[in-house]
Amino acid sequence: MKLKHWVVLLGAFASAASAWAAPIVIKFSHVVATDTPKGKAAEYFKKIAEERTHGQVQVQVYPNSQLYKDKEELDALQMGAVQVLAPTFSKFGPLGVKEFEALDLPYLFDDMDMARKVTQGPVGQSLLAKLDAKGIEGLAFWDNAFKQMTANKPLKKPDDFRGMKIRIQSSKVMDAQMRALGANPQVMAFSEVYQALQTGVVDGQDNPYSNIYTQKFFEVQKYLSVTDHGYHAYVLIANKKFWDGLPPNLRSVMDGVVKDTTAYFNQIAAQEEADSLARIKASGRTQIVVLTKDEKLALKKAMLPVYKQVEPRVGKDVLESIYKATG
Ligand code: LMR
């Protein structure tokens, strides 16, 4: 066979081979139920990534701590055992990226619009860039909701928290704010919270309605106090070596997937929260206690010393950039 025929044959073989090349697999692990904003966004990420890459990228979603629990998932990402996560910004302290914990400060934001001036602006971008040094690509913030308290008694006044064992995420700012109220904070993986509440290992916890509902915390807590005391958002992250190693054509598609999934998350979150609250109310299993503006103010006042206390940890410059961005 002439050389030119061999070239044609090899070319045909090469294009056939690339069509059948093994897909690039993205393992996306998370700790919440599928029927939550983060769970739905992970499924949306999978759907559009596989559609837009025509199957060259395959996304395997592992919800509800099936694959890894809180701290484990970040270790797994850094080792490359999973490629994408979306932890709350409260979980980056143990990695040594303490600046994210500034966003845990109690009553830092009055509403979602104020929060988005940070998460969707230059301050958020500068926080995401701090993950590079840990081998993590900070891709986006997903703005979820404000956190509420659950316990077997109403939590309306600072004194109501005194002596309570309250489960918190791995955040020194959350630790400080619970201690400022005289409570006893207990760091615990999200997957262990339900059983800890049911058995009394801890007396209470804080989360948005979607987590309180889907994890059934409301079934083992007599009161849900609407404190709106903390902001709850996710940071979509990837293993940096993996993400930077994507073929250029796929990388630009995946950047679009990140952008559109973020828009999807930020668009569904408010309705998901409202639906979860309605389902909790309809269950009749827990009493909803709505705090007045003055009661929230009293809680904020009691926790105000935390702002100064954690400044050395989160960085005065980070705090000042947040204050400037939120005016
Ligand atoms: C938690 O309390 O750990 C949860 O907020 C985690 C999550 O991913 O929503």
CSV table of C-alpha atoms and ligand atoms in Angstrom, one decimal:
chain,number,residue,atom,x,y,z
A,1,MET,CA,0.0,0.0,0.0
A,2,LYS,CA,1.3,3.4,-0.9
A,3,LEU,CA,2.5,5.8,1.9
A,4,LYS,CA,-0.4,8.2,1.2
A,5,HIS,CA,-2.9,5.4,1.8
A,6,TRP,CA,-1.1,4.5,5.1
A,7,VAL,CA,-1.4,8.2,6.1
A,8,VAL,CA,-5.1,8.3,5.3
A,9,LEU,CA,-5.7,5.0,7.2
A,10,LEU,CA,-3.7,6.3,10.3
A,11,GLY,CA,-5.7,9.5,10.2
A,12,ALA,CA,-9.0,7.7,10.1
A,13,PHE,CA,-7.8,5.5,13.0
A,14,ALA,CA,-6.7,8.4,15.1
A,15,SER,CA,-10.0,10.2,14.7
A,16,ALA,CA,-11.9,7.0,15.4
A,17,ALA,CA,-9.8,6.5,18.5
A,18,SER,CA,-10.4,10.0,19.8
A,19,ALA,CA,-14.1,9.5,19.4
A,20,TRP,CA,-13.9,6.5,21.7
A,21,ALA,CA,-11.2,8.0,24.0
A,22,ALA,CA,-12.1,7.3,27.7
A,23,PRO,CA,-14.1,10.3,29.1
A,24,ILE,CA,-12.5,12.6,31.6
A,25,VAL,CA,-14.2,11.8,34.9
A,26,ILE,CA,-15.2,14.5,37.4
A,27,LYS,CA,-16.1,13.1,40.8
A,28,PHE,CA,-18.3,15.7,42.5
A,29,SER,CA,-18.8,14.9,46.2
A,30,HIS,CA,-20.9,16.8,48.7
A,31,VAL,CA,-22.5,16.4,52.1
A,32,VAL,CA,-26.1,17.5,51.7
A,33,ALA,CA,-29.3,15.8,50.3
A,34,THR,CA,-29.9,15.9,46.5
A,35,ASP,CA,-33.2,17.8,47.2
A,36,THR,CA,-31.4,21.0,48.3
A,37,PRO,CA,-30.0,23.9,46.3
A,38,LYS,CA,-26.5,22.4,46.4
A,39,GLY,CA,-27.7,19.0,45.5
A,40,LYS,CA,-29.8,20.2,42.6
A,41,ALA,CA,-26.9,22.4,41.4
A,42,ALA,CA,-24.5,19.4,41.4
A,43,GLU,CA,-27.0,17.5,39.2
A,44,TYR,CA,-27.3,20.6,36.9
A,45,PHE,CA,-23.5,20.8,36.7
A,46,LYS,CA,-23.4,17.2,35.6
A,47,LYS,CA,-26.2,17.6,33.1
A,48,ILE,CA,-24.8,20.5,31.2
A,49,ALA,CA,-21.2,19.4,31.5
A,50,GLU,CA,-22.0,16.1,29.8
A,51,GLU,CA,-24.3,17.6,27.2
A,52,ARG,CA,-21.9,20.5,26.3
A,53,THR,CA,-18.8,18.2,26.1
A,54,HIS,CA,-20.7,15.5,24.2
A,55,GLY,CA,-19.7,13.0,26.8
A,56,GLN,CA,-16.0,13.8,26.8
A,57,VAL,CA,-16.5,14.9,30.4
A,58,GLN,CA,-18.4,12.5,32.7
A,59,VAL,CA,-19.6,13.8,36.1
A,60,GLN,CA,-20.2,11.4,38.9
A,61,VAL,CA,-22.2,13.1,41.8
A,62,TYR,CA,-21.9,11.6,45.3
A,63,PRO,CA,-24.4,13.4,47.6
A,64,ASN,CA,-25.1,13.2,51.3
A,65,SER,CA,-21.6,12.3,52.5
A,66,GLN,CA,-21.8,9.0,50.5
A,67,LEU,CA,-18.2,9.2,49.5
A,68,TYR,CA,-16.6,11.6,52.0
A,69,LYS,CA,-17.6,13.5,55.1
A,70,ASP,CA,-16.8,17.2,55.8
A,71,LYS,CA,-13.1,17.3,56.5
A,72,GLU,CA,-12.3,14.1,54.5
A,73,GLU,CA,-13.7,15.7,51.3
A,74,LEU,CA,-11.3,18.5,51.3
A,75,ASP,CA,-8.4,16.1,51.9
A,76,ALA,CA,-9.7,13.9,49.0
A,77,LEU,CA,-9.8,16.9,46.7
A,78,GLN,CA,-6.2,18.0,47.5
A,79,MET,CA,-5.1,14.4,46.8
A,80,GLY,CA,-7.0,14.3,43.6
A,81,ALA,CA,-9.3,11.5,44.7
A,82,VAL,CA,-12.2,13.8,43.8
A,83,GLN,CA,-12.2,16.7,41.4
A,84,VAL,CA,-15.0,19.1,42.4
A,85,LEU,CA,-16.6,20.0,45.8
A,86,ALA,CA,-18.8,22.8,47.0
A,87,PRO,CA,-18.2,23.1,50.8
A,88,THR,CA,-19.5,26.0,52.9
A,89,PHE,CA,-16.9,28.8,53.3
A,90,SER,CA,-16.9,27.8,57.0
A,91,LYS,CA,-14.9,24.7,56.2
A,92,PHE,CA,-11.7,26.2,54.9
A,93,GLY,CA,-10.1,27.1,58.3
A,94,PRO,CA,-8.6,23.6,58.9
A,95,LEU,CA,-6.9,24.0,55.5
A,96,GLY,CA,-5.2,27.1,56.8
A,97,VAL,CA,-7.3,29.5,54.6
A,98,LYS,CA,-8.7,31.4,57.6
A,99,GLU,CA,-9.8,34.5,55.7
A,100,PHE,CA,-13.1,32.8,54.6
A,101,GLU,CA,-14.2,32.6,58.2
A,102,ALA,CA,-14.7,36.4,58.1
A,103,LEU,CA,-17.9,35.6,56.3
A,104,ASP,CA,-19.1,33.6,59.3
A,105,LEU,CA,-19.3,36.7,61.5
A,106,PRO,CA,-22.7,37.0,63.0
A,107,TYR,CA,-25.1,39.5,61.4
A,108,LEU,CA,-22.4,40.5,59.0
A,109,PHE,CA,-24.9,41.0,56.2
A,110,ASP,CA,-28.4,42.5,56.4
A,111,ASP,CA,-29.7,40.6,53.4
A,112,MET,CA,-28.7,38.6,50.3
A,113,ASP,CA,-28.0,41.7,48.1
A,114,MET,CA,-25.5,42.9,50.7
A,115,ALA,CA,-23.8,39.5,50.8
A,116,ARG,CA,-23.6,39.3,47.0
A,117,LYS,CA,-21.6,42.6,47.0
A,118,VAL,CA,-18.9,40.5,48.6
A,119,THR,CA,-19.3,37.0,47.2
A,120,GLN,CA,-20.0,38.1,43.6
A,121,GLY,CA,-17.5,41.0,43.6
A,122,PRO,CA,-13.7,41.6,43.9
A,123,VAL,CA,-13.6,40.7,47.6
A,124,GLY,CA,-15.0,37.2,46.8
A,125,GLN,CA,-12.5,36.9,43.9
A,126,SER,CA,-9.6,37.7,46.2
A,127,LEU,CA,-10.8,35.1,48.7
A,128,LEU,CA,-11.0,32.5,45.9
A,129,ALA,CA,-7.5,33.3,44.8
A,130,LYS,CA,-6.2,32.4,48.3
A,131,LEU,CA,-7.0,28.8,47.6
A,132,ASP,CA,-4.4,28.5,44.8
A,133,ALA,CA,-1.6,28.0,47.3
A,134,LYS,CA,-3.5,24.9,48.6
A,135,GLY,CA,-3.7,23.3,45.2
A,136,ILE,CA,-7.3,24.3,44.9
A,137,GLU,CA,-9.0,26.3,42.1
A,138,GLY,CA,-11.6,28.5,43.6
A,139,LEU,CA,-14.3,28.6,41.0
A,140,ALA,CA,-17.4,30.5,42.4
A,141,PHE,CA,-19.6,31.4,45.3
A,142,TRP,CA,-23.1,29.9,45.5
A,143,ASP,CA,-25.2,32.2,47.6
A,144,ASN,CA,-27.6,30.1,49.6
A,145,ALA,CA,-29.4,31.6,52.6
A,146,PHE,CA,-29.3,32.8,56.2
A,147,LYS,CA,-28.9,30.3,59.1
A,148,GLN,CA,-31.5,29.6,61.8
A,149,MET,CA,-31.1,27.9,65.2
A,150,THR,CA,-32.8,24.7,66.2
A,151,ALA,CA,-33.0,23.3,69.8
A,152,ASN,CA,-35.5,21.9,72.3
A,153,LYS,CA,-36.2,25.3,73.6
A,154,PRO,CA,-36.7,28.7,72.0
A,155,LEU,CA,-33.4,30.6,71.4
A,156,LYS,CA,-34.4,34.3,71.4
A,157,LYS,CA,-32.2,36.0,74.0
A,158,PRO,CA,-28.4,35.7,74.5
A,159,ASP,CA,-29.1,34.1,77.9
A,160,ASP,CA,-31.2,31.3,76.2
A,161,PHE,CA,-27.9,30.0,74.8
A,162,ARG,CA,-26.1,29.8,78.1
A,163,GLY,CA,-24.7,26.3,78.8
A,164,MET,CA,-26.2,24.9,75.5
A,165,LYS,CA,-24.1,22.3,73.6
A,166,ILE,CA,-24.4,23.7,70.1
A,167,ARG,CA,-23.0,21.9,67.0
A,168,ILE,CA,-21.0,24.1,64.7
A,169,GLN,CA,-19.0,23.8,61.5
A,170,SER,CA,-15.2,23.8,61.7
A,171,SER,CA,-14.9,27.6,62.0
A,172,LYS,CA,-13.2,29.4,64.8
A,173,VAL,CA,-15.5,32.4,64.2
A,174,MET,CA,-18.5,30.2,64.9
A,175,ASP,CA,-16.7,28.8,68.0
A,176,ALA,CA,-16.1,32.4,69.2
A,177,GLN,CA,-19.7,33.6,68.6
A,178,MET,CA,-21.3,30.6,70.5
A,179,ARG,CA,-18.9,31.2,73.4
A,180,ALA,CA,-19.8,34.9,73.4
A,181,LEU,CA,-23.4,33.7,74.1
A,182,GLY,CA,-22.2,31.4,76.9
A,183,ALA,CA,-22.9,28.3,74.8
A,184,ASN,CA,-20.5,25.3,74.4
A,185,PRO,CA,-19.7,24.9,70.7
A,186,GLN,CA,-19.0,21.3,69.4
A,187,VAL,CA,-17.4,20.9,65.9
A,188,MET,CA,-19.0,17.9,64.2
A,189,ALA,CA,-19.3,16.6,60.7
A,190,PHE,CA,-22.6,17.5,59.0
A,191,SER,CA,-23.4,13.7,58.5
A,192,GLU,CA,-23.3,13.2,62.3
A,193,VAL,CA,-25.6,16.0,63.4
A,194,TYR,CA,-29.0,14.3,63.2
A,195,GLN,CA,-28.0,11.4,65.5
A,196,ALA,CA,-26.2,13.8,67.8
A,197,LEU,CA,-29.4,15.9,68.1
A,198,GLN,CA,-31.6,12.8,68.5
A,199,THR,CA,-29.4,11.3,71.3
A,200,GLY,CA,-28.7,14.6,73.1
A,201,VAL,CA,-25.0,14.6,72.4
A,202,VAL,CA,-25.6,18.2,71.3
A,203,ASP,CA,-28.6,20.4,72.2
A,204,GLY,CA,-28.9,22.4,69.0
A,205,GLN,CA,-27.4,23.4,65.7
A,206,ASP,CA,-27.7,26.1,63.0
A,207,ASN,CA,-28.4,25.8,59.3
A,208,PRO,CA,-30.6,27.1,56.5
A,209,TYR,CA,-34.2,25.7,56.2
A,210,SER,CA,-33.2,23.5,53.3
A,211,ASN,CA,-30.8,21.6,55.4
A,212,ILE,CA,-33.0,21.6,58.5
A,213,TYR,CA,-35.7,20.1,56.4
A,214,THR,CA,-33.9,17.5,54.2
A,215,GLN,CA,-31.8,16.3,57.2
A,216,LYS,CA,-35.0,16.0,59.3
A,217,PHE,CA,-33.4,18.1,62.1
A,218,PHE,CA,-36.9,19.5,62.6
A,219,GLU,CA,-38.2,16.1,63.7
A,220,VAL,CA,-35.8,15.9,66.7
A,221,GLN,CA,-35.8,19.6,67.7
A,222,LYS,CA,-38.9,21.1,69.4
A,223,TYR,CA,-38.1,24.7,68.3
A,224,LEU,CA,-36.8,26.4,65.2
A,225,SER,CA,-35.8,30.0,66.2
A,226,VAL,CA,-35.6,32.4,63.2
A,227,THR,CA,-32.4,34.2,64.1
A,228,ASP,CA,-31.0,34.9,60.6
A,229,HIS,CA,-27.7,35.1,62.6
A,230,GLY,CA,-25.3,33.9,60.0
A,231,TYR,CA,-24.7,33.7,56.2
A,232,HIS,CA,-24.5,30.4,54.5
A,233,ALA,CA,-22.9,30.1,51.1
A,234,TYR,CA,-20.9,27.5,49.2
A,235,VAL,CA,-17.5,27.8,47.4
A,236,LEU,CA,-17.4,25.7,44.2
A,237,ILE,CA,-13.8,24.4,44.0
A,238,ALA,CA,-11.7,22.0,41.9
A,239,ASN,CA,-8.5,20.2,42.3
A,240,LYS,CA,-6.2,22.8,40.7
A,241,LYS,CA,-3.8,20.4,38.9
A,242,PHE,CA,-6.9,18.6,37.3
A,243,TRP,CA,-8.7,21.8,36.3
A,244,ASP,CA,-5.5,23.4,34.9
A,245,GLY,CA,-4.8,20.2,33.0
A,246,LEU,CA,-8.1,20.1,31.1
A,247,PRO,CA,-7.6,20.3,27.3
A,248,PRO,CA,-8.1,24.0,26.3
A,249,ASN,CA,-11.3,23.3,24.3
A,250,LEU,CA,-12.9,21.5,27.3
A,251,ARG,CA,-11.6,24.0,29.8
A,252,SER,CA,-13.5,26.8,28.1
A,253,VAL,CA,-16.7,24.7,28.0
A,254,MET,CA,-16.3,23.9,31.7
A,255,ASP,CA,-15.7,27.5,32.6
A,256,GLY,CA,-19.1,28.2,31.0
A,257,VAL,CA,-20.6,25.3,33.0
A,258,VAL,CA,-19.3,26.8,36.2
A,259,LYS,CA,-20.8,30.2,35.3
A,260,ASP,CA,-24.2,28.8,34.3
A,261,THR,CA,-24.4,26.5,37.3
A,262,THR,CA,-23.7,29.4,39.6
A,263,ALA,CA,-26.5,31.4,38.0
A,264,TYR,CA,-28.8,28.4,38.3
A,265,PHE,CA,-27.9,28.0,42.0
A,266,ASN,CA,-28.4,31.7,42.8
A,267,GLN,CA,-31.7,31.6,41.0
A,268,ILE,CA,-33.3,28.6,42.8
A,269,ALA,CA,-31.9,29.1,46.3
A,270,ALA,CA,-34.6,31.6,47.6
A,271,GLN,CA,-37.5,29.5,46.4
A,272,GLU,CA,-35.9,26.3,47.8
A,273,GLU,CA,-35.6,28.0,51.2
A,274,ALA,CA,-39.2,29.1,51.1
A,275,ASP,CA,-40.4,25.7,50.1
A,276,SER,CA,-38.4,24.0,52.9
A,277,LEU,CA,-39.8,26.4,55.5
A,278,ALA,CA,-43.4,25.7,54.3
A,279,ARG,CA,-42.8,21.9,54.5
A,280,ILE,CA,-41.3,22.3,58.1
A,281,LYS,CA,-44.4,24.3,59.1
A,282,ALA,CA,-46.8,21.9,57.5
A,283,SER,CA,-45.2,19.0,59.4
A,284,GLY,CA,-46.2,20.4,62.7
A,285,ARG,CA,-43.2,18.7,64.2
A,286,THR,CA,-41.4,21.8,65.5
A,287,GLN,CA,-42.5,25.2,66.7
A,288,ILE,CA,-41.3,28.2,64.6
A,289,VAL,CA,-40.2,31.1,66.8
A,290,VAL,CA,-39.8,34.4,64.9
A,291,LEU,CA,-37.4,36.8,66.6
A,292,THR,CA,-38.3,40.5,66.6
A,293,LYS,CA,-35.8,43.1,65.2
A,294,ASP,CA,-34.9,44.1,68.7
A,295,GLU,CA,-34.3,40.5,69.8
A,296,LYS,CA,-31.9,40.0,66.8
A,297,LEU,CA,-30.2,43.3,67.7
A,298,ALA,CA,-29.7,42.0,71.3
A,299,LEU,CA,-28.1,38.8,69.9
A,300,LYS,CA,-25.9,40.9,67.5
A,301,LYS,CA,-24.8,43.1,70.4
A,302,ALA,CA,-23.9,40.1,72.6
A,303,MET,CA,-21.7,38.7,69.8
A,304,LEU,CA,-20.2,42.0,68.6
A,305,PRO,CA,-16.9,41.5,70.6
A,306,VAL,CA,-16.2,38.6,68.3
A,307,TYR,CA,-15.5,41.0,65.4
A,308,LYS,CA,-12.4,42.4,67.2
A,309,GLN,CA,-11.5,39.1,68.7
A,310,VAL,CA,-11.1,37.3,65.4
A,311,GLU,CA,-9.5,40.2,63.5
A,312,PRO,CA,-6.0,38.7,63.9
A,313,ARG,CA,-7.2,35.4,62.5
A,314,VAL,CA,-9.2,36.5,59.5
A,315,GLY,CA,-7.2,39.6,58.7
A,316,LYS,CA,-8.0,43.3,59.4
A,317,ASP,CA,-7.5,43.9,55.7
A,318,VAL,CA,-10.1,41.3,54.8
A,319,LEU,CA,-12.6,42.7,57.2
A,320,GLU,CA,-12.0,46.3,55.9
A,321,SER,CA,-12.5,45.1,52.3
A,322,ILE,CA,-15.8,43.5,53.3
A,323,TYR,CA,-17.0,46.7,55.1
A,324,LYS,CA,-16.0,48.8,52.1
A,325,ALA,CA,-17.7,46.5,49.6
A,326,THR,CA,-21.0,46.5,51.7
A,327,GLY,CA,-20.8,50.2,52.4
B,1,LMR,C1,-23.2,22.1,57.8
B,1,LMR,O1,-23.8,22.5,58.7
B,1,LMR,O2,-22.1,21.5,57.8
B,1,LMR,C2,-23.9,22.3,56.4
B,1,LMR,O3,-24.2,23.7,56.3
B,1,LMR,C3,-23.0,21.9,55.3
B,1,LMR,C4,-23.5,22.2,53.9
B,1,LMR,O4,-22.8,21.8,53.0
B,1,LMR,O5,-24.6,22.8,53.7
